[in-house]
PDB file of C-alpha atoms in Angstrom:
ATOM      1  CA  MET A   1      63.748  84.259  68.718  1.00  0.00           C
ATOM      2  CA  ARG A   2      60.107  84.202  68.840  1.00  0.00           C
ATOM      3  CA  ASP A   3      59.900  88.022  69.874  1.00  0.00           C
ATOM      4  CA  LEU A   4      62.005  88.665  66.874  1.00  0.00           C
ATOM      5  CA  ALA A   5      59.806  86.837  64.618  1.00  0.00           C
ATOM      6  CA  VAL A   6      56.646  88.677  65.718  1.00  0.00           C
ATOM      7  CA  LYS A   7      58.203  92.135  65.616  1.00  0.00           C
ATOM      8  CA  SER A   8      59.582  91.208  62.048  1.00  0.00           C
ATOM      9  CA  SER A   9      56.211  90.205  61.016  1.00  0.00           C
ATOM     10  CA  SER A  10      54.554  93.268  62.374  1.00  0.00           C
ATOM     11  CA  ILE A  11      57.050  95.543  60.651  1.00  0.00           C
ATOM     12  CA  LEU A  12      56.744  93.935  57.250  1.00  0.00           C
ATOM     13  CA  PHE A  13      52.839  93.844  57.918  1.00  0.00           C
ATOM     14  CA  LEU A  14      53.114  97.880  58.524  1.00  0.00           C
ATOM     15  CA  LEU A  15      55.342  98.500  55.532  1.00  0.00           C
ATOM     16  CA  PHE A  16      53.036  96.395  53.156  1.00  0.00           C
ATOM     17  CA  THR A  17      49.811  98.347  54.472  1.00  0.00           C
ATOM     18  CA  LEU A  18      51.554 101.824  54.162  1.00  0.00           C
ATOM     19  CA  SER A  19      52.470 100.970  50.622  1.00  0.00           C
ATOM     20  CA  ALA A  20      48.970  99.805  49.638  1.00  0.00           C
ATOM     21  CA  CYS A  21      47.571 102.823  51.248  1.00  0.00           C
ATOM     22  CA  SER A  22      49.844 105.288  49.337  1.00  0.00           C
ATOM     23  CA  ALA A  23      49.125 103.617  45.897  1.00  0.00           C
ATOM     24  CA  LYS A  24      45.335 103.737  46.501  1.00  0.00           C
ATOM     25  CA  ALA A  25      45.759 107.559  47.380  1.00  0.00           C
ATOM     26  CA  SER A  26      47.559 107.968  43.815  1.00  0.00           C
ATOM     27  CA  PHE A  27      44.707 106.524  42.058  1.00  0.00           C
ATOM     28  CA  LYS A  28      41.498 108.762  41.780  1.00  0.00           C
ATOM     29  CA  PRO A  29      39.103 106.679  39.912  1.00  0.00           C
ATOM     30  CA  ASN A  30      36.470 109.646  39.861  1.00  0.00           C
ATOM     31  CA  GLU A  31      38.989 112.258  38.159  1.00  0.00           C
ATOM     32  CA  PRO A  32      40.366 111.722  34.841  1.00  0.00           C
ATOM     33  CA  CYS A  33      44.242 112.320  34.517  1.00  0.00           C
ATOM     34  CA  LYS A  34      43.770 113.236  30.795  1.00  0.00           C
ATOM     35  CA  GLN A  35      40.711 114.054  28.503  1.00  0.00           C
ATOM     36  CA  LEU A  36      40.147 114.714  25.049  1.00  0.00           C
ATOM     37  CA  VAL A  37      37.159 115.373  22.954  1.00  0.00           C
ATOM     38  CA  LEU A  38      37.558 113.988  19.280  1.00  0.00           C
ATOM     39  CA  TYR A  39      35.320 113.587  16.332  1.00  0.00           C
ATOM     40  CA  TYR A  40      35.689 110.490  14.262  1.00  0.00           C
ATOM     41  CA  HIS A  41      34.459 110.911  10.562  1.00  0.00           C
ATOM     42  CA  ASP A  42      33.804 107.726   8.395  1.00  0.00           C
ATOM     43  CA  ILE A  43      33.306 107.846   4.718  1.00  0.00           C
ATOM     44  CA  LEU A  44      32.269 104.278   3.268  1.00  0.00           C
ATOM     45  CA  PHE A  45      33.672 103.474  -0.214  1.00  0.00           C
ATOM     46  CA  ASN A  46      30.346 103.241  -2.364  1.00  0.00           C
ATOM     47  CA  GLY A  47      32.347 101.926  -5.508  1.00  0.00           C
ATOM     48  CA  THR A  48      33.090 105.429  -6.968  1.00  0.00           C
ATOM     49  CA  ASP A  49      34.541 107.629  -4.491  1.00  0.00           C
ATOM     50  CA  VAL A  50      37.928 106.645  -4.218  1.00  0.00           C
ATOM     51  CA  ALA A  51      39.399 109.937  -3.373  1.00  0.00           C
ATOM     52  CA  ASN A  52      37.333 110.506  -0.462  1.00  0.00           C
ATOM     53  CA  ALA A  53      36.410 107.025   0.921  1.00  0.00           C
ATOM     54  CA  THR A  54      38.087 106.442   4.455  1.00  0.00           C
ATOM     55  CA  SER A  55      36.538 102.950   4.962  1.00  0.00           C
ATOM     56  CA  ALA A  56      35.630  99.801   2.869  1.00  0.00           C
ATOM     57  CA  ALA A  57      33.649  96.606   3.286  1.00  0.00           C
ATOM     58  CA  ALA A  58      35.861  94.018   3.498  1.00  0.00           C
ATOM     59  CA  THR A  59      33.082  91.256   3.564  1.00  0.00           C
ATOM     60  CA  GLU A  60      29.463  91.437   2.525  1.00  0.00           C
ATOM     61  CA  PRO A  61      26.858  90.935   5.070  1.00  0.00           C
ATOM     62  CA  THR A  62      25.300  87.380   5.519  1.00  0.00           C
ATOM     63  CA  LYS A  63      21.715  86.728   4.645  1.00  0.00           C
ATOM     64  CA  LEU A  64      21.097  86.285   8.370  1.00  0.00           C
ATOM     65  CA  GLY A  65      18.574  89.082   8.880  1.00  0.00           C
ATOM     66  CA  ASN A  66      18.284  92.743   7.686  1.00  0.00           C
ATOM     67  CA  PHE A  67      20.797  94.147   9.910  1.00  0.00           C
ATOM     68  CA  GLU A  68      24.097  94.045   7.953  1.00  0.00           C
ATOM     69  CA  PHE A  69      25.199  90.785  10.124  1.00  0.00           C
ATOM     70  CA  GLY A  70      28.604  89.646   9.394  1.00  0.00           C
ATOM     71  CA  LYS A  71      29.641  92.580   7.320  1.00  0.00           C
ATOM     72  CA  LEU A  72      33.152  93.592   8.311  1.00  0.00           C
ATOM     73  CA  VAL A  73      34.329  97.264   7.533  1.00  0.00           C
ATOM     74  CA  VAL A  74      38.111  98.281   7.552  1.00  0.00           C
ATOM     75  CA  PHE A  75      38.872 101.870   8.093  1.00  0.00           C
ATOM     76  CA  ASP A  76      41.490 104.693   8.122  1.00  0.00           C
ATOM     77  CA  ASP A  77      39.520 107.619   9.374  1.00  0.00           C
ATOM     78  CA  PRO A  78      40.378 111.196  10.214  1.00  0.00           C
ATOM     79  CA  MET A  79      40.014 112.689  13.745  1.00  0.00           C
ATOM     80  CA  THR A  80      39.271 116.103  14.327  1.00  0.00           C
ATOM     81  CA  LYS A  81      38.872 118.565  17.370  1.00  0.00           C
ATOM     82  CA  ASP A  82      35.698 119.819  15.871  1.00  0.00           C
ATOM     83  CA  ASN A  83      32.876 118.353  13.931  1.00  0.00           C
ATOM     84  CA  HIS A  84      33.915 119.661  10.484  1.00  0.00           C
ATOM     85  CA  LEU A  85      35.266 116.978   8.115  1.00  0.00           C
ATOM     86  CA  LEU A  86      37.734 119.259   6.525  1.00  0.00           C
ATOM     87  CA  SER A  87      39.312 120.433   9.601  1.00  0.00           C
ATOM     88  CA  PRO A  88      43.141 119.470  10.036  1.00  0.00           C
ATOM     89  CA  PRO A  89      43.134 115.798  11.529  1.00  0.00           C
ATOM     90  CA  VAL A  90      44.784 115.501  14.949  1.00  0.00           C
ATOM     91  CA  ALA A  91      44.841 111.856  14.897  1.00  0.00           C
ATOM     92  CA  ARG A  92      43.902 108.880  12.622  1.00  0.00           C
ATOM     93  CA  ALA A  93      41.499 106.170  13.565  1.00  0.00           C
ATOM     94  CA  GLN A  94      42.833 102.859  12.179  1.00  0.00           C
ATOM     95  CA  GLY A  95      40.925  99.561  12.493  1.00  0.00           C
ATOM     96  CA  PHE A  96      37.820  97.652  11.996  1.00  0.00           C
ATOM     97  CA  TYR A  97      34.097  97.058  12.892  1.00  0.00           C
ATOM     98  CA  PHE A  98      31.643  94.374  12.151  1.00  0.00           C
ATOM     99  CA  TYR A  99      27.773  94.059  12.572  1.00  0.00           C
ATOM    100  CA  ASP A 100      27.467  91.477  15.178  1.00  0.00           C
ATOM    101  CA  LYS A 101      23.554  91.089  15.845  1.00  0.00           C
ATOM    102  CA  LYS A 102      20.782  89.684  13.388  1.00  0.00           C
ATOM    103  CA  SER A 103      17.762  91.488  15.214  1.00  0.00           C
ATOM    104  CA  THR A 104      19.158  95.078  15.269  1.00  0.00           C
ATOM    105  CA  PHE A 105      22.038  97.395  14.104  1.00  0.00           C
ATOM    106  CA  THR A 106      25.102  96.887  16.582  1.00  0.00           C
ATOM    107  CA  ALA A 107      28.899  96.788  15.716  1.00  0.00           C
ATOM    108  CA  TRP A 108      31.858  95.695  17.592  1.00  0.00           C
ATOM    109  CA  PHE A 109      35.043  98.308  17.124  1.00  0.00           C
ATOM    110  CA  ALA A 110      38.560  97.880  17.654  1.00  0.00           C
ATOM    111  CA  PHE A 111      41.090 100.573  16.588  1.00  0.00           C
ATOM    112  CA  THR A 112      44.011 102.393  17.277  1.00  0.00           C
ATOM    113  CA  LEU A 113      44.002 106.394  17.352  1.00  0.00           C
ATOM    114  CA  ILE A 114      47.465 107.323  15.947  1.00  0.00           C
ATOM    115  CA  PHE A 115      48.524 110.716  17.077  1.00  0.00           C
ATOM    116  CA  ASN A 116      51.649 112.491  15.213  1.00  0.00           C
ATOM    117  CA  SER A 117      51.791 116.109  15.969  1.00  0.00           C
ATOM    118  CA  THR A 118      53.846 118.698  17.733  1.00  0.00           C
ATOM    119  CA  LYS A 119      51.011 118.468  20.629  1.00  0.00           C
ATOM    120  CA  GLN A 120      50.700 114.633  20.787  1.00  0.00           C
ATOM    121  CA  LYS A 121      52.690 111.387  19.700  1.00  0.00           C
ATOM    122  CA  GLY A 122      51.727 108.194  20.327  1.00  0.00           C
ATOM    123  CA  THR A 123      48.704 105.787  20.098  1.00  0.00           C
ATOM    124  CA  LEU A 124      45.477 104.801  22.021  1.00  0.00           C
ATOM    125  CA  ASN A 125      44.124 101.398  21.505  1.00  0.00           C
ATOM    126  CA  ILE A 126      40.174 101.373  21.950  1.00  0.00           C
ATOM    127  CA  MET A 127      37.624  98.685  21.757  1.00  0.00           C
ATOM    128  CA  GLY A 128      33.916  97.772  22.472  1.00  0.00           C
ATOM    129  CA  ALA A 129      30.565  97.120  21.484  1.00  0.00           C
ATOM    130  CA  ASP A 130      28.485  99.829  19.384  1.00  0.00           C
ATOM    131  CA  LEU A 131      24.922  99.449  20.450  1.00  0.00           C
ATOM    132  CA  MET A 132      23.716 101.908  17.845  1.00  0.00           C
ATOM    133  CA  THR A 133      20.223 102.346  19.399  1.00  0.00           C
ATOM    134  CA  GLU A 134      21.741 103.880  22.540  1.00  0.00           C
ATOM    135  CA  GLU A 135      22.271 107.755  22.713  1.00  0.00           C
ATOM    136  CA  THR A 136      25.799 107.204  24.321  1.00  0.00           C
ATOM    137  CA  ARG A 137      28.009 104.078  24.318  1.00  0.00           C
ATOM    138  CA  ASP A 138      31.092 103.364  26.274  1.00  0.00           C
ATOM    139  CA  PHE A 139      34.245 101.661  24.644  1.00  0.00           C
ATOM    140  CA  SER A 140      37.299 100.675  26.507  1.00  0.00           C
ATOM    141  CA  VAL A 141      40.701 102.275  26.255  1.00  0.00           C
ATOM    142  CA  THR A 142      42.940  99.323  26.659  1.00  0.00           C
ATOM    143  CA  GLY A 143      46.203 100.784  26.400  1.00  0.00           C
ATOM    144  CA  GLY A 144      48.631 103.186  24.513  1.00  0.00           C
ATOM    145  CA  THR A 145      52.003 104.468  23.559  1.00  0.00           C
ATOM    146  CA  GLY A 146      54.269 107.575  23.595  1.00  0.00           C
ATOM    147  CA  ASP A 147      52.256 110.519  25.443  1.00  0.00           C
ATOM    148  CA  PHE A 148      49.493 107.785  26.063  1.00  0.00           C
ATOM    149  CA  PHE A 149      51.895 105.009  27.687  1.00  0.00           C
ATOM    150  CA  MET A 150      49.856 102.435  29.136  1.00  0.00           C
ATOM    151  CA  ALA A 151      46.880 104.663  29.448  1.00  0.00           C
ATOM    152  CA  ARG A 152      43.397 102.970  30.438  1.00  0.00           C
ATOM    153  CA  GLY A 153      39.806 104.546  30.364  1.00  0.00           C
ATOM    154  CA  ILE A 154      36.489 105.161  28.776  1.00  0.00           C
ATOM    155  CA  ALA A 155      35.566 106.488  25.381  1.00  0.00           C
ATOM    156  CA  THR A 156      32.250 107.725  25.447  1.00  0.00           C
ATOM    157  CA  ILE A 157      30.734 107.648  21.857  1.00  0.00           C
ATOM    158  CA  ARG A 158      27.672 109.587  20.692  1.00  0.00           C
ATOM    159  CA  THR A 159      26.541 109.659  17.146  1.00  0.00           C
ATOM    160  CA  ASP A 160      26.650 113.148  16.002  1.00  0.00           C
ATOM    161  CA  THR A 161      25.388 112.954  12.381  1.00  0.00           C
ATOM    162  CA  PHE A 162      24.488 109.895  10.201  1.00  0.00           C
ATOM    163  CA  GLN A 163      23.820 110.184   6.490  1.00  0.00           C
ATOM    164  CA  GLY A 164      22.605 107.075   5.344  1.00  0.00           C
ATOM    165  CA  ALA A 165      25.091 103.955   4.635  1.00  0.00           C
ATOM    166  CA  SER A 166      27.889 106.681   3.078  1.00  0.00           C
ATOM    167  CA  TYR A 167      28.800 109.048   6.224  1.00  0.00           C
ATOM    168  CA  PHE A 168      28.764 109.041   9.862  1.00  0.00           C
ATOM    169  CA  ARG A 169      30.436 111.217  12.374  1.00  0.00           C
ATOM    170  CA  LEU A 170      30.688 110.091  16.167  1.00  0.00           C
ATOM    171  CA  LYS A 171      31.745 112.514  18.927  1.00  0.00           C
ATOM    172  CA  MET A 172      34.236 110.574  21.362  1.00  0.00           C
ATOM    173  CA  ASP A 173      34.899 111.962  24.912  1.00  0.00           C
ATOM    174  CA  ILE A 174      37.933 110.044  25.904  1.00  0.00           C
ATOM    175  CA  LYS A 175      38.832 110.036  29.912  1.00  0.00           C
ATOM    176  CA  LEU A 176      41.879 108.546  30.799  1.00  0.00           C
ATOM    177  CA  TYR A 177      42.279 107.505  34.408  1.00  0.00           C
ATOM    178  CA  GLU A 178      45.635 105.692  34.423  1.00  0.00           C
ATOM    179  CA  CYS A 179      48.266 108.046  33.116  1.00  0.00           C
ATOM    180  CA  TYR A 180      51.965 107.323  33.333  1.00  0.00           C
TER     181      TYR A 180
END
């Protein structure tokens, strides 16, 4: 009876070890399973440009510092494959950002990329801190639907252009490391 228990335990241990090894072999963290480069275009509403604006301040900044602290901006921005604002959008970025530091310009973003074309359908959920003084920033890809079902990865953000408070463009290099 004791021999049977030892043999059974050994077989179960080997099966669990083999399944764990095969799962690790299929996950390659250094190689993305899907990669996209997109450009995010944000045109902040200034009170007169209703037809062109893609974002608007939902709150005014507080009086704590000179860096827009507390200002919340809601957006529905076009995403293009190149850096031209008038290129056909391949997705929409819908979400918000708010300025979250009193001593320098930083913001926290949370948004969904919505794809609805013949090439790609579905969503990617992205969030993270935008440390604007850094050349590149990493946002987390926290999930998705459709072609991006349960995707996980990193979106590396770089400011491509900045025209005062009215317009900015971000280059987003999105690398997905978990694709189903």
